[in-house]
């Protein structure tokens, strides 16, 4: 079974530039999460999708971050414009509906804003 | 405000020692998971506990879910260098279908040979 795919693995941008991350979840997984992880800390939930609908985006900085999940499969997370404090690893995870919280994670995208 | 508090945040021990990591909250969770994360990788699920008071064993790892489903512990017996990594607890709030998965801040474990 293929895992969660994310790209790119690494990205370096200047502040005020824009960036986009892509995620392809495990086939059949209806729930998709985007997390932000600062080095050495636990992941912070940014947004959760159930199919192509948003379940929770209460911690998404909506003035600069946006996310979409078209057709309930792939998802993209965008930051525009980026700030220095956005430097982090962005993790995508997916899970089966009805299975208690067992999320499968991609390798993440390490973003550095300079 | 951190919903899930993990302690300790850092742990450095010698090979062969035992250790316990705690995950505490004032909130009730429908389930709780433990993950392990290595540098440059995403977290990998170790175990899910659902029932209050539940105990699960995975080789040298023992996981316990509190009776009130608000806290959990991870105990490692005879730690090995391969156990080194970031250990994360995650609580699921809400229903099992659309539950929101919230992580603790993690415990960094270093096991020295």
Tab-separated table of C-alpha atoms in Angstrom:
chain	number	residue	atom	x	y	z
A	1	UNK	CA	0.000	0.000	0.000
A	2	UNK	CA	1.447	3.357	-1.034
A	3	UNK	CA	1.878	5.879	1.758
A	4	UNK	CA	1.068	9.565	1.925
A	5	UNK	CA	3.037	11.442	-0.710
A	6	UNK	CA	4.165	15.023	-0.225
A	7	UNK	CA	6.145	17.408	-2.388
A	8	UNK	CA	8.456	19.161	-2.417
A	9	UNK	CA	10.632	17.771	0.408
A	10	UNK	CA	12.472	21.035	0.920
A	11	UNK	CA	11.767	24.636	-0.008
A	12	UNK	CA	13.678	27.847	0.662
A	13	UNK	CA	11.975	31.157	-0.091
A	14	UNK	CA	12.364	34.781	0.819
A	15	UNK	CA	9.884	36.476	3.115
A	16	UNK	CA	6.850	37.913	1.349
A	17	UNK	CA	7.097	35.276	-1.404
A	18	UNK	CA	4.439	32.631	-1.895
A	19	UNK	CA	4.777	28.854	-1.690
A	20	UNK	CA	2.561	25.829	-2.228
A	21	UNK	CA	2.742	22.290	-0.882
A	22	UNK	CA	1.070	19.245	-2.362
A	23	UNK	CA	-0.255	16.104	-0.693
A	24	UNK	CA	-1.637	12.860	-2.076
A	25	UNK	CA	-3.231	10.790	0.714
A	26	UNK	CA	-3.544	7.024	0.961
A	27	UNK	CA	-6.192	5.771	-1.443
A	28	UNK	CA	-9.604	5.559	0.202
A	29	UNK	CA	-8.745	7.786	3.153
A	30	UNK	CA	-11.506	10.351	3.502
A	31	UNK	CA	-9.883	12.437	6.237
A	32	UNK	CA	-6.872	14.612	5.426
A	33	UNK	CA	-4.914	16.791	7.851
A	34	UNK	CA	-2.293	19.502	7.414
A	35	UNK	CA	-0.022	20.090	10.399
A	36	UNK	CA	2.750	22.601	11.074
A	37	UNK	CA	5.666	21.331	13.154
A	38	UNK	CA	8.305	23.622	14.602
A	39	UNK	CA	11.624	21.852	15.221
A	40	UNK	CA	11.509	19.722	18.383
A	41	UNK	CA	7.800	20.353	19.025
A	42	UNK	CA	4.597	18.452	18.410
A	43	UNK	CA	2.589	18.992	15.230
A	44	UNK	CA	-0.002	21.767	15.323
A	45	UNK	CA	-3.207	21.139	13.383
A	46	UNK	CA	-3.797	23.729	10.662
A	47	UNK	CA	-6.756	22.266	8.803
A	48	UNK	CA	-8.737	19.029	8.612
A	49	UNK	CA	-10.769	17.877	5.608
A	50	UNK	CA	-13.443	15.200	5.445
A	51	UNK	CA	-13.624	14.345	1.740
A	52	UNK	CA	-13.523	17.829	0.163
A	53	UNK	CA	-15.239	19.632	3.042
A	54	UNK	CA	-13.459	21.488	5.852
A	55	UNK	CA	-14.036	19.978	9.317
A	56	UNK	CA	-11.753	22.299	11.281
A	57	UNK	CA	-9.601	25.262	10.266
A	58	UNK	CA	-9.692	27.172	13.548
A	59	UNK	CA	-5.887	27.414	13.778
A	60	UNK	CA	-5.232	28.253	10.142
A	61	UNK	CA	-3.929	31.863	9.751
A	62	UNK	CA	-6.438	32.676	7.075
A	63	UNK	CA	-4.923	36.022	6.179
A	64	UNK	CA	-1.958	34.207	4.617
A	65	UNK	CA	-2.675	30.484	4.548
A	66	UNK	CA	-5.166	28.699	2.319
A	67	UNK	CA	-5.862	25.052	1.593
A	68	UNK	CA	-8.077	23.125	-0.736
A	69	UNK	CA	-8.915	19.533	-1.428
A	70	UNK	CA	-10.486	19.198	-4.824
A	71	UNK	CA	-12.503	16.049	-5.565
A	72	UNK	CA	-11.779	14.780	-2.070
A	73	UNK	CA	-8.358	13.359	-2.956
A	74	UNK	CA	-5.225	15.519	-3.398
A	75	UNK	CA	-4.736	18.653	-1.367
A	76	UNK	CA	-2.632	21.795	-1.614
A	77	UNK	CA	-1.606	24.194	1.145
A	78	UNK	CA	-0.515	27.683	0.163
A	79	UNK	CA	1.201	30.473	2.053
A	80	UNK	CA	1.066	33.979	0.630
A	81	UNK	CA	2.937	36.048	1.697
A	82	UNK	CA	5.366	34.023	3.803
A	83	UNK	CA	6.839	35.309	7.060
A	84	UNK	CA	10.022	34.257	8.840
A	85	UNK	CA	7.978	32.516	11.555
A	86	UNK	CA	6.432	30.208	8.934
A	87	UNK	CA	9.720	28.293	8.813
A	88	UNK	CA	8.706	24.779	9.864
A	89	UNK	CA	7.943	21.312	8.585
A	90	UNK	CA	4.509	20.985	7.014
A	91	UNK	CA	3.082	17.513	7.467
A	92	UNK	CA	0.171	15.978	5.639
A	93	UNK	CA	-1.653	13.001	7.122
A	94	UNK	CA	-4.665	10.925	6.196
A	95	UNK	CA	-6.940	8.474	7.966
A	96	UNK	CA	-9.887	6.192	7.289
A	97	UNK	CA	-13.294	7.427	8.315
A	98	UNK	CA	-14.553	5.576	11.341
A	99	UNK	CA	-11.127	4.316	12.483
A	100	UNK	CA	-10.102	6.021	15.681
A	101	UNK	CA	-7.563	8.703	14.849
A	102	UNK	CA	-5.021	6.418	13.223
A	103	UNK	CA	-3.312	8.945	11.037
A	104	UNK	CA	-0.655	8.064	8.491
A	105	UNK	CA	1.855	10.791	7.806
A	106	UNK	CA	3.910	11.821	4.825
A	107	UNK	CA	7.572	12.739	5.184
A	108	UNK	CA	6.740	16.427	5.283
A	109	UNK	CA	7.994	19.533	3.528
A	110	UNK	CA	10.689	21.508	5.312
A	111	UNK	CA	10.136	25.205	4.617
A	112	UNK	CA	12.811	27.794	5.331
A	113	UNK	CA	11.860	31.459	4.994
A	114	UNK	CA	14.842	33.806	4.801
B	1	UNK	CA	-2.704	26.799	25.997
B	2	UNK	CA	-1.403	23.279	25.452
B	3	UNK	CA	-4.296	20.827	25.483
B	4	UNK	CA	-2.041	17.820	25.930
B	5	UNK	CA	0.936	18.146	28.263
B	6	UNK	CA	3.765	15.673	27.869
B	7	UNK	CA	6.475	15.121	30.443
B	8	UNK	CA	9.337	15.046	30.514
B	9	UNK	CA	10.159	17.075	27.406
B	10	UNK	CA	13.698	15.683	27.217
B	11	UNK	CA	15.123	12.423	28.484
B	12	UNK	CA	18.678	11.140	28.150
B	13	UNK	CA	19.351	7.687	29.575
B	14	UNK	CA	21.780	4.796	29.313
B	15	UNK	CA	21.021	1.635	27.392
B	16	UNK	CA	19.192	-0.883	29.581
B	17	UNK	CA	17.387	1.647	31.778
B	18	UNK	CA	13.614	1.898	32.076
B	19	UNK	CA	11.608	5.075	31.477
B	20	UNK	CA	8.073	6.409	31.545
B	21	UNK	CA	6.617	9.270	29.506
B	22	UNK	CA	3.381	10.914	30.596
B	23	UNK	CA	0.638	12.592	28.609
B	24	UNK	CA	-1.928	14.572	30.602
B	25	UNK	CA	-4.982	16.685	29.834
B	26	UNK	CA	-8.080	18.097	31.464
B	27	UNK	CA	-10.082	17.055	28.388
B	28	UNK	CA	-11.659	13.692	27.645
B	29	UNK	CA	-10.576	11.958	24.452
B	30	UNK	CA	-12.431	9.377	22.384
B	31	UNK	CA	-9.079	7.741	21.688
B	32	UNK	CA	-5.405	8.387	22.249
B	33	UNK	CA	-2.463	7.475	20.075
B	34	UNK	CA	1.277	7.323	20.573
B	35	UNK	CA	3.599	8.094	17.693
B	36	UNK	CA	7.349	7.972	17.246
B	37	UNK	CA	9.141	10.353	14.927
B	38	UNK	CA	12.696	10.208	13.641
B	39	UNK	CA	14.544	13.212	12.156
B	40	UNK	CA	13.417	14.040	8.641
B	41	UNK	CA	10.438	11.710	8.781
B	42	UNK	CA	6.763	11.977	9.626
B	43	UNK	CA	5.382	10.496	12.864
B	44	UNK	CA	4.702	6.756	12.779
B	45	UNK	CA	1.830	5.287	14.767
B	46	UNK	CA	2.823	2.961	17.614
B	47	UNK	CA	-0.515	2.261	19.277
B	48	UNK	CA	-4.111	3.422	19.691
B	49	UNK	CA	-5.975	3.094	23.002
B	50	UNK	CA	-9.708	3.583	23.159
B	51	UNK	CA	-11.106	2.189	26.419
B	52	UNK	CA	-10.519	3.825	29.803
B	53	UNK	CA	-8.026	1.755	31.818
B	54	UNK	CA	-6.802	-0.058	28.725
B	55	UNK	CA	-3.250	-1.410	28.728
B	56	UNK	CA	-1.462	-2.443	25.547
B	57	UNK	CA	1.957	-3.994	25.184
B	58	UNK	CA	4.197	-3.812	22.143
B	59	UNK	CA	7.360	-5.808	22.874
B	60	UNK	CA	9.244	-3.631	25.425
B	61	UNK	CA	6.695	-0.794	25.254
B	62	UNK	CA	3.651	-0.648	27.540
B	63	UNK	CA	0.898	1.895	26.949
B	64	UNK	CA	-1.839	2.763	29.424
B	65	UNK	CA	-4.970	4.873	28.987
B	66	UNK	CA	-6.321	6.521	32.140
B	67	UNK	CA	-9.667	5.399	33.543
B	68	UNK	CA	-11.207	8.804	32.754
B	69	UNK	CA	-9.665	8.866	29.248
B	70	UNK	CA	-7.822	12.106	30.019
B	71	UNK	CA	-4.276	10.831	30.367
B	72	UNK	CA	-1.891	8.157	29.178
B	73	UNK	CA	1.567	6.808	29.812
B	74	UNK	CA	4.238	5.058	27.786
B	75	UNK	CA	6.698	2.831	29.618
B	76	UNK	CA	9.809	1.457	27.923
B	77	UNK	CA	11.672	-1.427	29.538
B	78	UNK	CA	15.393	-1.930	28.946
B	79	UNK	CA	15.740	0.964	26.504
B	80	UNK	CA	17.967	0.495	23.465
B	81	UNK	CA	19.717	3.085	21.250
B	82	UNK	CA	17.191	2.260	18.533
B	83	UNK	CA	14.457	3.693	20.771
B	84	UNK	CA	15.945	7.174	20.338
B	85	UNK	CA	13.478	9.618	18.823
B	86	UNK	CA	10.633	12.033	19.450
B	87	UNK	CA	7.631	10.421	21.142
B	88	UNK	CA	4.295	12.117	20.600
B	89	UNK	CA	0.927	11.503	22.171
B	90	UNK	CA	-2.167	12.572	20.254
B	91	UNK	CA	-5.727	12.751	21.501
B	92	UNK	CA	-8.786	12.514	19.359
B	93	UNK	CA	-11.588	14.885	20.284
B	94	UNK	CA	-15.108	14.348	19.035
B	95	UNK	CA	-16.450	11.311	17.262
B	96	UNK	CA	-14.388	8.545	15.746
B	97	UNK	CA	-15.567	9.563	12.286
B	98	UNK	CA	-14.458	13.180	12.168
B	99	UNK	CA	-12.391	13.461	15.319
B	100	UNK	CA	-9.877	16.287	15.608
B	101	UNK	CA	-6.402	14.897	16.338
B	102	UNK	CA	-4.425	17.082	18.762
B	103	UNK	CA	-0.762	16.431	19.583
B	104	UNK	CA	1.271	16.996	22.700
B	105	UNK	CA	4.570	18.866	22.458
B	106	UNK	CA	6.578	15.665	22.385
B	107	UNK	CA	9.264	13.942	24.459
B	108	UNK	CA	12.737	13.737	22.957
B	109	UNK	CA	14.384	10.501	24.071
B	110	UNK	CA	18.087	9.813	23.711
B	111	UNK	CA	19.364	6.359	24.644
B	112	UNK	CA	23.132	6.211	24.925
B	113	UNK	CA	24.993	2.937	24.285
